[in-house]
PDB file of C-alpha atoms in Angstrom:
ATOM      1  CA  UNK A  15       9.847   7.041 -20.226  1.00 73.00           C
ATOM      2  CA  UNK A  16       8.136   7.853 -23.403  1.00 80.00           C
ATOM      3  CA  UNK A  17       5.194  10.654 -22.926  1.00 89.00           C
ATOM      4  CA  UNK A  18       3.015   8.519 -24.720  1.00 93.00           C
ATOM      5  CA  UNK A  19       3.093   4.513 -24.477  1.00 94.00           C
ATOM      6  CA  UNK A  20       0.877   2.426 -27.094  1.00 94.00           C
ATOM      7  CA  UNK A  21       1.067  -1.315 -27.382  1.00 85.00           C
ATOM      8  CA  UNK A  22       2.449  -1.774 -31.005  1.00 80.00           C
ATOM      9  CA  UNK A  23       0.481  -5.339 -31.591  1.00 83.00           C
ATOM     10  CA  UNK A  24      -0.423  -6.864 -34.210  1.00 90.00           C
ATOM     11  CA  UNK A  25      -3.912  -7.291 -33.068  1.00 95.00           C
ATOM     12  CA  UNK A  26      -5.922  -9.764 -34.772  1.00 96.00           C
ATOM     13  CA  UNK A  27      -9.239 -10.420 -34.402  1.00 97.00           C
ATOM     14  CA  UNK A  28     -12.087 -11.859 -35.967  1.00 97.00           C
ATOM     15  CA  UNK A  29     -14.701  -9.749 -38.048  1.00 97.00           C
ATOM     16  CA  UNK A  30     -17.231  -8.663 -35.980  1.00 97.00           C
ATOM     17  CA  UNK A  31     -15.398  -8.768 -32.319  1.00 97.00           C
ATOM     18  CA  UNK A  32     -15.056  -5.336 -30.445  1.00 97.00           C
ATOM     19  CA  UNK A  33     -11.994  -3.998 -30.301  1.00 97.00           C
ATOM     20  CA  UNK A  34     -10.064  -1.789 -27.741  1.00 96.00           C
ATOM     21  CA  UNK A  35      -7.084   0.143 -28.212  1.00 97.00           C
ATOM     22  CA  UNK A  36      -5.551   2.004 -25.485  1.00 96.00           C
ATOM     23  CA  UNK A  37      -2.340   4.661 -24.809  1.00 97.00           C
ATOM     24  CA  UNK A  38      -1.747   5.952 -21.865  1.00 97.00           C
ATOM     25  CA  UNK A  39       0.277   8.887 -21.367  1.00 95.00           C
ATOM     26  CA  UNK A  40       2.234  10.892 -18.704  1.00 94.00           C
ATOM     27  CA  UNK A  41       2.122  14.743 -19.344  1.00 90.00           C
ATOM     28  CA  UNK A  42      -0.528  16.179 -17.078  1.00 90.00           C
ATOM     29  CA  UNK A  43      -0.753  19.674 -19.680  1.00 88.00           C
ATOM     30  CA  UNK A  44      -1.980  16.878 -22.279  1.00 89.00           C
ATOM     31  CA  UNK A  45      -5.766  18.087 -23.088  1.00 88.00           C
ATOM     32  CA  UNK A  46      -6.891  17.017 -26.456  1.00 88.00           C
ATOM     33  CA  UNK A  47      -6.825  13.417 -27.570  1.00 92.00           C
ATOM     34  CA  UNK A  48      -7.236  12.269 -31.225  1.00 92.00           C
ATOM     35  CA  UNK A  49      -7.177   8.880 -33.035  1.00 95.00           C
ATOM     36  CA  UNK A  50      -5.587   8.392 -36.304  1.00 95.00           C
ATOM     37  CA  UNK A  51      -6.185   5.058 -38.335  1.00 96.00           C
ATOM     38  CA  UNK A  52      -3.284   5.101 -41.015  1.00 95.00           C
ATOM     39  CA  UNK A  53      -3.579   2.598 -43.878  1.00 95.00           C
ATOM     40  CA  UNK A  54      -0.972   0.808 -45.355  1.00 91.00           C
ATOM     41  CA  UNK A  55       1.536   3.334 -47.284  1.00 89.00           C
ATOM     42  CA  UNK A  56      -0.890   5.786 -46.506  1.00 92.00           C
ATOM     43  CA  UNK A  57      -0.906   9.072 -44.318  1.00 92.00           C
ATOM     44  CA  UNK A  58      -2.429   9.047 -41.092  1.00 93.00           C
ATOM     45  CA  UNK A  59      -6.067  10.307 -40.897  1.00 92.00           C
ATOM     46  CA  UNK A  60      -7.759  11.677 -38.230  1.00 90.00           C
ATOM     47  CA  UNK A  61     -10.706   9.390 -36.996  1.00 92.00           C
ATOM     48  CA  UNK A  62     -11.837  10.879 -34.020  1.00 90.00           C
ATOM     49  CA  UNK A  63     -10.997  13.469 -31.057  1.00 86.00           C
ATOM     50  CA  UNK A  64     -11.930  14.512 -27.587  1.00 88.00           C
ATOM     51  CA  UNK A  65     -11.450  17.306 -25.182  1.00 84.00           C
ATOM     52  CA  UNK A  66     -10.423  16.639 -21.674  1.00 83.00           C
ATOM     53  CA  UNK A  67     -11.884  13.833 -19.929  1.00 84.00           C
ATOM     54  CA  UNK A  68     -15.414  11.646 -21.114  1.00 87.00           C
ATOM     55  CA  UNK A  69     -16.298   9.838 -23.622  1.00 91.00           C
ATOM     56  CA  UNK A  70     -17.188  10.783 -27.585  1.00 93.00           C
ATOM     57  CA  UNK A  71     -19.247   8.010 -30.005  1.00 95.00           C
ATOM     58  CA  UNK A  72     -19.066   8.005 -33.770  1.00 94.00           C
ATOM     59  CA  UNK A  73     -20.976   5.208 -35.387  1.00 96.00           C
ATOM     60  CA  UNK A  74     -19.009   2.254 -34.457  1.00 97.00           C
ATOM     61  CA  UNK A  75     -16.517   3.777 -32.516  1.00 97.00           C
ATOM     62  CA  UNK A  76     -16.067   5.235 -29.130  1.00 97.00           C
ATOM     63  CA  UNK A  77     -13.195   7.251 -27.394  1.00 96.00           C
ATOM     64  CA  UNK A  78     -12.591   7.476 -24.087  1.00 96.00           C
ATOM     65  CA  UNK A  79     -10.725   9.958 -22.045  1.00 95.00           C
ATOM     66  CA  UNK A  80      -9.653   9.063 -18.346  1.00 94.00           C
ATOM     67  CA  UNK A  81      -7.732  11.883 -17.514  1.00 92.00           C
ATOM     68  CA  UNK A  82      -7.659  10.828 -13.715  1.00 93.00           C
ATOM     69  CA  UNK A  83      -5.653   7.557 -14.710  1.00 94.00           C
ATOM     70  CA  UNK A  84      -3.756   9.217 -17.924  1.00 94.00           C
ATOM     71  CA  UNK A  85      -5.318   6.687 -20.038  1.00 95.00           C
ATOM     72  CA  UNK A  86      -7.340   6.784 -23.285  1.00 96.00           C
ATOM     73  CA  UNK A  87      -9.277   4.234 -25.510  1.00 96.00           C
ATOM     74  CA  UNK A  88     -10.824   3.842 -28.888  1.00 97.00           C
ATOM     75  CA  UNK A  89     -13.387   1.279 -29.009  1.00 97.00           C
ATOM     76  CA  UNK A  90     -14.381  -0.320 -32.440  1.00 97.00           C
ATOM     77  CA  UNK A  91     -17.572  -2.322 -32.496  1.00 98.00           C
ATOM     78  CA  UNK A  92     -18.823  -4.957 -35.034  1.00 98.00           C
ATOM     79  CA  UNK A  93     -15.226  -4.495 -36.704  1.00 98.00           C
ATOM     80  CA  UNK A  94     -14.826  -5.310 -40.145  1.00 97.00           C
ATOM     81  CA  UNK A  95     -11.935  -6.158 -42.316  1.00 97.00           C
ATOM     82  CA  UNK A  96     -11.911  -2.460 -43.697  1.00 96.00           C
ATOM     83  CA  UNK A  97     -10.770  -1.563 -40.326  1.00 97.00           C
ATOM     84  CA  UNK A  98      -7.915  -3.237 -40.812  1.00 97.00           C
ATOM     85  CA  UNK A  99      -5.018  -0.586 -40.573  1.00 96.00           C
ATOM     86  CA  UNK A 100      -2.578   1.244 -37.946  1.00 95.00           C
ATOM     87  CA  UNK A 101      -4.685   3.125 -34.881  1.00 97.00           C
ATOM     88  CA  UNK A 102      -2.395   5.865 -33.955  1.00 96.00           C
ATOM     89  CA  UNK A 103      -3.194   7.904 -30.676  1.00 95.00           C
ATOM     90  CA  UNK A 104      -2.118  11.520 -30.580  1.00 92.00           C
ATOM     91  CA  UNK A 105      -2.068  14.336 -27.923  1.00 90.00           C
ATOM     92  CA  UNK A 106      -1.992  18.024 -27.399  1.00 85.00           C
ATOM     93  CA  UNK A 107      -1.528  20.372 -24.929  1.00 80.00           C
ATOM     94  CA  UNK A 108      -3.274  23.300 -26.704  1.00 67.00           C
ATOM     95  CA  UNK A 109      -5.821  24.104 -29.379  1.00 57.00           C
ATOM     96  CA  UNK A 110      -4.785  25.721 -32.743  1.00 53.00           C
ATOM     97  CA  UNK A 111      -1.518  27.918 -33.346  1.00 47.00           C
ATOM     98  CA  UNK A 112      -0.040  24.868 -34.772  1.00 53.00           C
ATOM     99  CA  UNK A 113      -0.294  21.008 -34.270  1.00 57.00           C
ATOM    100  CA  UNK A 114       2.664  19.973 -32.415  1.00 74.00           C
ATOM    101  CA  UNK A 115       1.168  16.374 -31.435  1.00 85.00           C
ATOM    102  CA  UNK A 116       2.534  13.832 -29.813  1.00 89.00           C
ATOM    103  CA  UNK A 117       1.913  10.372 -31.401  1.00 92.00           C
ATOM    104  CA  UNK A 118       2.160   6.882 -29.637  1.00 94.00           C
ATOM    105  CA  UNK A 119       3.675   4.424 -31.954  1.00 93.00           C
ATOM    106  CA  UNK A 120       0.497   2.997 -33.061  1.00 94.00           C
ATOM    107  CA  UNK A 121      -1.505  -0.161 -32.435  1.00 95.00           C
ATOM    108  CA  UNK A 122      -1.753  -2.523 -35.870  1.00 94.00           C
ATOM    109  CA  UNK A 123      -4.736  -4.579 -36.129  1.00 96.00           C
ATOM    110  CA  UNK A 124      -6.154  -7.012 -38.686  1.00 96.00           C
ATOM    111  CA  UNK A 125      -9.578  -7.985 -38.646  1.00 97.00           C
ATOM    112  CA  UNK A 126     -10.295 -11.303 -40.385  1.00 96.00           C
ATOM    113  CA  UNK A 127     -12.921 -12.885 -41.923  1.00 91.00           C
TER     114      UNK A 127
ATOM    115  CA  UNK B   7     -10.678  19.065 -45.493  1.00 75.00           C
ATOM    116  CA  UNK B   8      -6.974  19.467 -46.951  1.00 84.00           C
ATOM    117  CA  UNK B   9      -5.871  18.116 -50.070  1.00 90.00           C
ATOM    118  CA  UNK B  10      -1.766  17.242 -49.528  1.00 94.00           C
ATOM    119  CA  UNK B  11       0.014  15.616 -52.535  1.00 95.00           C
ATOM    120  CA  UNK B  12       3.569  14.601 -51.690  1.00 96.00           C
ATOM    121  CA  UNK B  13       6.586  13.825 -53.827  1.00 96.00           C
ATOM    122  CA  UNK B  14       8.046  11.413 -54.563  1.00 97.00           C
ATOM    123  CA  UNK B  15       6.542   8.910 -52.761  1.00 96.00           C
ATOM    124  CA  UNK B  16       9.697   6.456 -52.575  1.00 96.00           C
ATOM    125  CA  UNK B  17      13.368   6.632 -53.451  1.00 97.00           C
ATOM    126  CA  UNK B  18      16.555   4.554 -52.471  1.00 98.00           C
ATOM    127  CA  UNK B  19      19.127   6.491 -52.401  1.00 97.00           C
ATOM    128  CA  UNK B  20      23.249   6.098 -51.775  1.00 97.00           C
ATOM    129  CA  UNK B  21      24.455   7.206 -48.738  1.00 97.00           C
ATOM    130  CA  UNK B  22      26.428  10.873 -49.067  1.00 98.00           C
ATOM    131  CA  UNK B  23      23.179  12.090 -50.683  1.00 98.00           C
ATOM    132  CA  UNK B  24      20.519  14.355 -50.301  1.00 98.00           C
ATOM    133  CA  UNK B  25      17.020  14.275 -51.505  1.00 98.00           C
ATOM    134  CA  UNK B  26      14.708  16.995 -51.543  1.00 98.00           C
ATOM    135  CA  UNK B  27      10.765  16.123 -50.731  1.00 98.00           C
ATOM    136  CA  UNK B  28       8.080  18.398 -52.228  1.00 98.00           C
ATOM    137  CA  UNK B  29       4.774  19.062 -50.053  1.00 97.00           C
ATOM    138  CA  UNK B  30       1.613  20.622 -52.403  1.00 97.00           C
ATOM    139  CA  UNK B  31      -0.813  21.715 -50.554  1.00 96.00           C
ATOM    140  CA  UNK B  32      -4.375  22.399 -52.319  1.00 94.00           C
ATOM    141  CA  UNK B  33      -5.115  25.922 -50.373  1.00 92.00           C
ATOM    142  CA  UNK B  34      -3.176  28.121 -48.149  1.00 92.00           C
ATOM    143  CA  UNK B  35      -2.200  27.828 -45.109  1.00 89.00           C
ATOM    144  CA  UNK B  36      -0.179  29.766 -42.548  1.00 87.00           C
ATOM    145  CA  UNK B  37       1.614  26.003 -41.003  1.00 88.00           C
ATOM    146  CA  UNK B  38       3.017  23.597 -42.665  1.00 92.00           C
ATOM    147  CA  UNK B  39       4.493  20.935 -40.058  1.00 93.00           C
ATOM    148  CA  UNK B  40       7.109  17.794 -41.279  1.00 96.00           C
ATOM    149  CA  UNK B  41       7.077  14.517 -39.515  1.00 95.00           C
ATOM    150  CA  UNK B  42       9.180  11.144 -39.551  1.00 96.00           C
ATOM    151  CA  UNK B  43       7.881   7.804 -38.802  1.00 94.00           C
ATOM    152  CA  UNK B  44      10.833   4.920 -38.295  1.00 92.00           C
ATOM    153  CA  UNK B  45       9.568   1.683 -38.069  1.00 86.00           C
ATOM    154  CA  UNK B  46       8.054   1.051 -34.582  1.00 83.00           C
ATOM    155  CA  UNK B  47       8.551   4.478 -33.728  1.00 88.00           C
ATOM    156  CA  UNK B  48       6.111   7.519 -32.850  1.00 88.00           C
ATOM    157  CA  UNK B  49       5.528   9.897 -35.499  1.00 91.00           C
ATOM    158  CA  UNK B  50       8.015  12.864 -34.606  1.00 92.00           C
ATOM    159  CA  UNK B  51       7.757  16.272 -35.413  1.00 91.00           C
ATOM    160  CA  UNK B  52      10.511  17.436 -37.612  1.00 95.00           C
ATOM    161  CA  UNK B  53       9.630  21.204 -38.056  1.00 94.00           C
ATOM    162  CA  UNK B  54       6.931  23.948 -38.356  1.00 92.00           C
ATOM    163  CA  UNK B  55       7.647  25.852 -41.434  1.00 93.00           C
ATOM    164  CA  UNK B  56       6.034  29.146 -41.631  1.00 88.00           C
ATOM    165  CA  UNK B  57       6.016  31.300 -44.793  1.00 85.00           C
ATOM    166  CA  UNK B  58       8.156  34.316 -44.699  1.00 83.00           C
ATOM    167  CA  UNK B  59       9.983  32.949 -41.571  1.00 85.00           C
ATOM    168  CA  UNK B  60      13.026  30.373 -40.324  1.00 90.00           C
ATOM    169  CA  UNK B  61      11.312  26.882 -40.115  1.00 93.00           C
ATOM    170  CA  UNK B  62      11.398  25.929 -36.071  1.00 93.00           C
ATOM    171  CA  UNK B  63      12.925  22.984 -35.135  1.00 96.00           C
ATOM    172  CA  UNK B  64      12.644  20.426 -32.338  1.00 93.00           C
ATOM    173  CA  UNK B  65      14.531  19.179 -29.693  1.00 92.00           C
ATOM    174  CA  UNK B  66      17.283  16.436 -32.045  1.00 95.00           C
ATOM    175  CA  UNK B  67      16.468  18.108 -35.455  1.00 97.00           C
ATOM    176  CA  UNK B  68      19.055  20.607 -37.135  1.00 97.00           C
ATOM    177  CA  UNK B  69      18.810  22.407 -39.999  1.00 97.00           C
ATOM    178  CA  UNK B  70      21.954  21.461 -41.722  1.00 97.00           C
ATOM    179  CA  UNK B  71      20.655  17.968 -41.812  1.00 98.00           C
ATOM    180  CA  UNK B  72      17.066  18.623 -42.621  1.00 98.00           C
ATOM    181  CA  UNK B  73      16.736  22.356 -44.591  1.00 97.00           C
ATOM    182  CA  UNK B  74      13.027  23.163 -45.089  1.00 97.00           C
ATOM    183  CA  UNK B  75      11.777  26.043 -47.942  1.00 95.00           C
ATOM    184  CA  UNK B  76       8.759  27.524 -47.600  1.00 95.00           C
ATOM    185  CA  UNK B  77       8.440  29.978 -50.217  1.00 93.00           C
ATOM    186  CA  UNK B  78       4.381  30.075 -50.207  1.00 93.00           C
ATOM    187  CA  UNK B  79       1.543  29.746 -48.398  1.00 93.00           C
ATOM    188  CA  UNK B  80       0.674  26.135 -50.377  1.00 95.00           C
ATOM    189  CA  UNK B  81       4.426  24.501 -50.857  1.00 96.00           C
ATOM    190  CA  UNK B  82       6.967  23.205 -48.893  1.00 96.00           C
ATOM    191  CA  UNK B  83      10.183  21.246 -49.350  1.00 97.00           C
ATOM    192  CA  UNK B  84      12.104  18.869 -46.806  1.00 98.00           C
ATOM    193  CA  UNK B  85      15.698  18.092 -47.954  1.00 98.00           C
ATOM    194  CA  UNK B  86      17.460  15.009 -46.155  1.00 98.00           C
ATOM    195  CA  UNK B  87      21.290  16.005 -46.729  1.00 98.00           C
ATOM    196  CA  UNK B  88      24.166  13.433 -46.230  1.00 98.00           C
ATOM    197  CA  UNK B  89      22.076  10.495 -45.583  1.00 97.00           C
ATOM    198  CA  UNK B  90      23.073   7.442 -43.872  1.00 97.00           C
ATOM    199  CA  UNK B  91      21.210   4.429 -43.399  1.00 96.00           C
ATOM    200  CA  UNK B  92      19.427   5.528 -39.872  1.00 95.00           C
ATOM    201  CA  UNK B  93      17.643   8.314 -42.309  1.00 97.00           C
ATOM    202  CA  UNK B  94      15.371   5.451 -43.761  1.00 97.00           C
ATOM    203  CA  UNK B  95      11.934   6.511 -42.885  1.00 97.00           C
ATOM    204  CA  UNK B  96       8.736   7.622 -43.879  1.00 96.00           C
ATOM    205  CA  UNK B  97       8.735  11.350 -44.162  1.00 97.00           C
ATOM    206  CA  UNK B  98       5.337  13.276 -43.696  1.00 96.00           C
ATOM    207  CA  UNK B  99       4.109  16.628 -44.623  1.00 95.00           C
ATOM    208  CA  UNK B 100       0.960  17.737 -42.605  1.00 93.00           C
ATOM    209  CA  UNK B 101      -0.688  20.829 -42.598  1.00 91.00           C
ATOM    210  CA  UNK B 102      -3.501  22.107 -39.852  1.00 81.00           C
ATOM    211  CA  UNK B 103      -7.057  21.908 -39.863  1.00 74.00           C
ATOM    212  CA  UNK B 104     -10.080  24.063 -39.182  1.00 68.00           C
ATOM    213  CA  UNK B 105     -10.811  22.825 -35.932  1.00 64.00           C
ATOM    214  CA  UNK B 106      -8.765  22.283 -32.872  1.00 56.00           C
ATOM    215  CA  UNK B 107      -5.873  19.830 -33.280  1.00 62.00           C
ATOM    216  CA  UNK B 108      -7.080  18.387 -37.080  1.00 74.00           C
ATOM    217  CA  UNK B 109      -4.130  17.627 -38.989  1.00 83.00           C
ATOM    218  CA  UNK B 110      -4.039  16.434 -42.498  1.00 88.00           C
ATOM    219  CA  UNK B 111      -1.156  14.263 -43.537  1.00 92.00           C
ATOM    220  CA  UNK B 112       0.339  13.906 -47.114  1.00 93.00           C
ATOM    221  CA  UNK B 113       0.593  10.052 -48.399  1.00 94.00           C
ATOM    222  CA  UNK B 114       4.022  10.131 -46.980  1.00 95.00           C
ATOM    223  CA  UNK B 115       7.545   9.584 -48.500  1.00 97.00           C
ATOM    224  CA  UNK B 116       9.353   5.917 -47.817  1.00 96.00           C
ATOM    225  CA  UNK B 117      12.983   6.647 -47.515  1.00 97.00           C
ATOM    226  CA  UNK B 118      15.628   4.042 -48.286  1.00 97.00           C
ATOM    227  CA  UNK B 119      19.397   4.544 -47.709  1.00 97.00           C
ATOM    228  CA  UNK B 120      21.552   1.991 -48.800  1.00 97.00           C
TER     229      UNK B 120
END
């Protein structure tokens, strides 16, 4: 079993739909949770993170932490084509000293017009 | 935020080969972490390089296939030696942020071994 499991996709919805992405995970240490959207031949780049369990609202997106049920989500709200990319979750048992993260394979969506 | 310029940026290369991929970082830093992403796979850490010291390697990652030079605090190299075909990836360089868990990621390099 993988320590963290992501749905791969695609996901395609239309502009302005909300969109959920999940991972859920099984390492208990696990306390920070991140969201990188990667573009197309791009790096990844972090869009959002969370300590332990609750939830965390940018703008138009919102994370989610359920640390009860292993289980994290990114909402994106009024999505728009520019959010078009690959969501990658990420994990971490500690804070600084290095970034060893563990990545779930990442979630492609397109939104269309 | 970090600045992280990565060469080359994509190569095919014969199998037998090695290929050595350059990591610029615009400041210093004390980490400098390399990462592989194979189609519809996780991003996996490589290695930590740390200047002055042995890069560390993880679980599945050996040195004499993937040597790593850090000779400063803002450069690193990644060398792929005797590729074969299952080397084709995407090769990352990341370096650590200011806060927590922030890592900044180089434009990657797409690895083809024919």
């Amino acid at each position: 079993q993988k320590e963290v499991e992501q749905d791969p996709g695609p996901l395609s919805v239309p502009e302005g739909a909300i969109v959920s992405l999940n991972c859920t995970y099984s390492n208990s240490a696990f306390q920070y949770f991140m969201w990188y959207r990667q573009y197309s031949r791009k790096g990844p780049e972090l869009l959002m993170y969370t300590y332990s369990s609750g939830n965390k609202e940018d703008g138009r997106f919102t994370a989610q932490v359920d640390k009860s049920s292993k289980y994290i989500s990114l909402f994106i709200r009024d999505s728009q084509p520019s959010d078009s990319a690959t969501y990658l979750c990420a994990m971490s048992g500690r804070a600084g000293g290095g970034n060893k993260l563990t990545f779930g394979t990442g979630t492609q969506l397109k939104v269309e017009l | 935020s970090a600045v992280i310029s990565q060469k080359p940026s994509r190569d095919i290369c014969q199998r037998g080969t090695s290929l050595t991929i350059q990591c610029q970082v615009d400041s210093q830093v004390t980490m400098m972490f390399w990462y592989r992403q194979q189609p519809g796979q996780s991003l996996t850490l490589i290695a930590t390089a740390n200047q002055g010291s042995e890069a560390t390697y993880e679980s599945g990652f050996v040195i004499d296939k993937f040597p790593i030079s850090r000779p400063n605090l803002t450069f690193s190299t990644l060398t792929v030696s005797n590729m074969s075909p299952e080397d084709s990836s995407i090769y990352l360089c990341s370096v650590e942020g200011r806060s927590v868990t922030e890592a900044f990621f180089g434009q990657g390099t797409r690895l083809t071994v024919v």
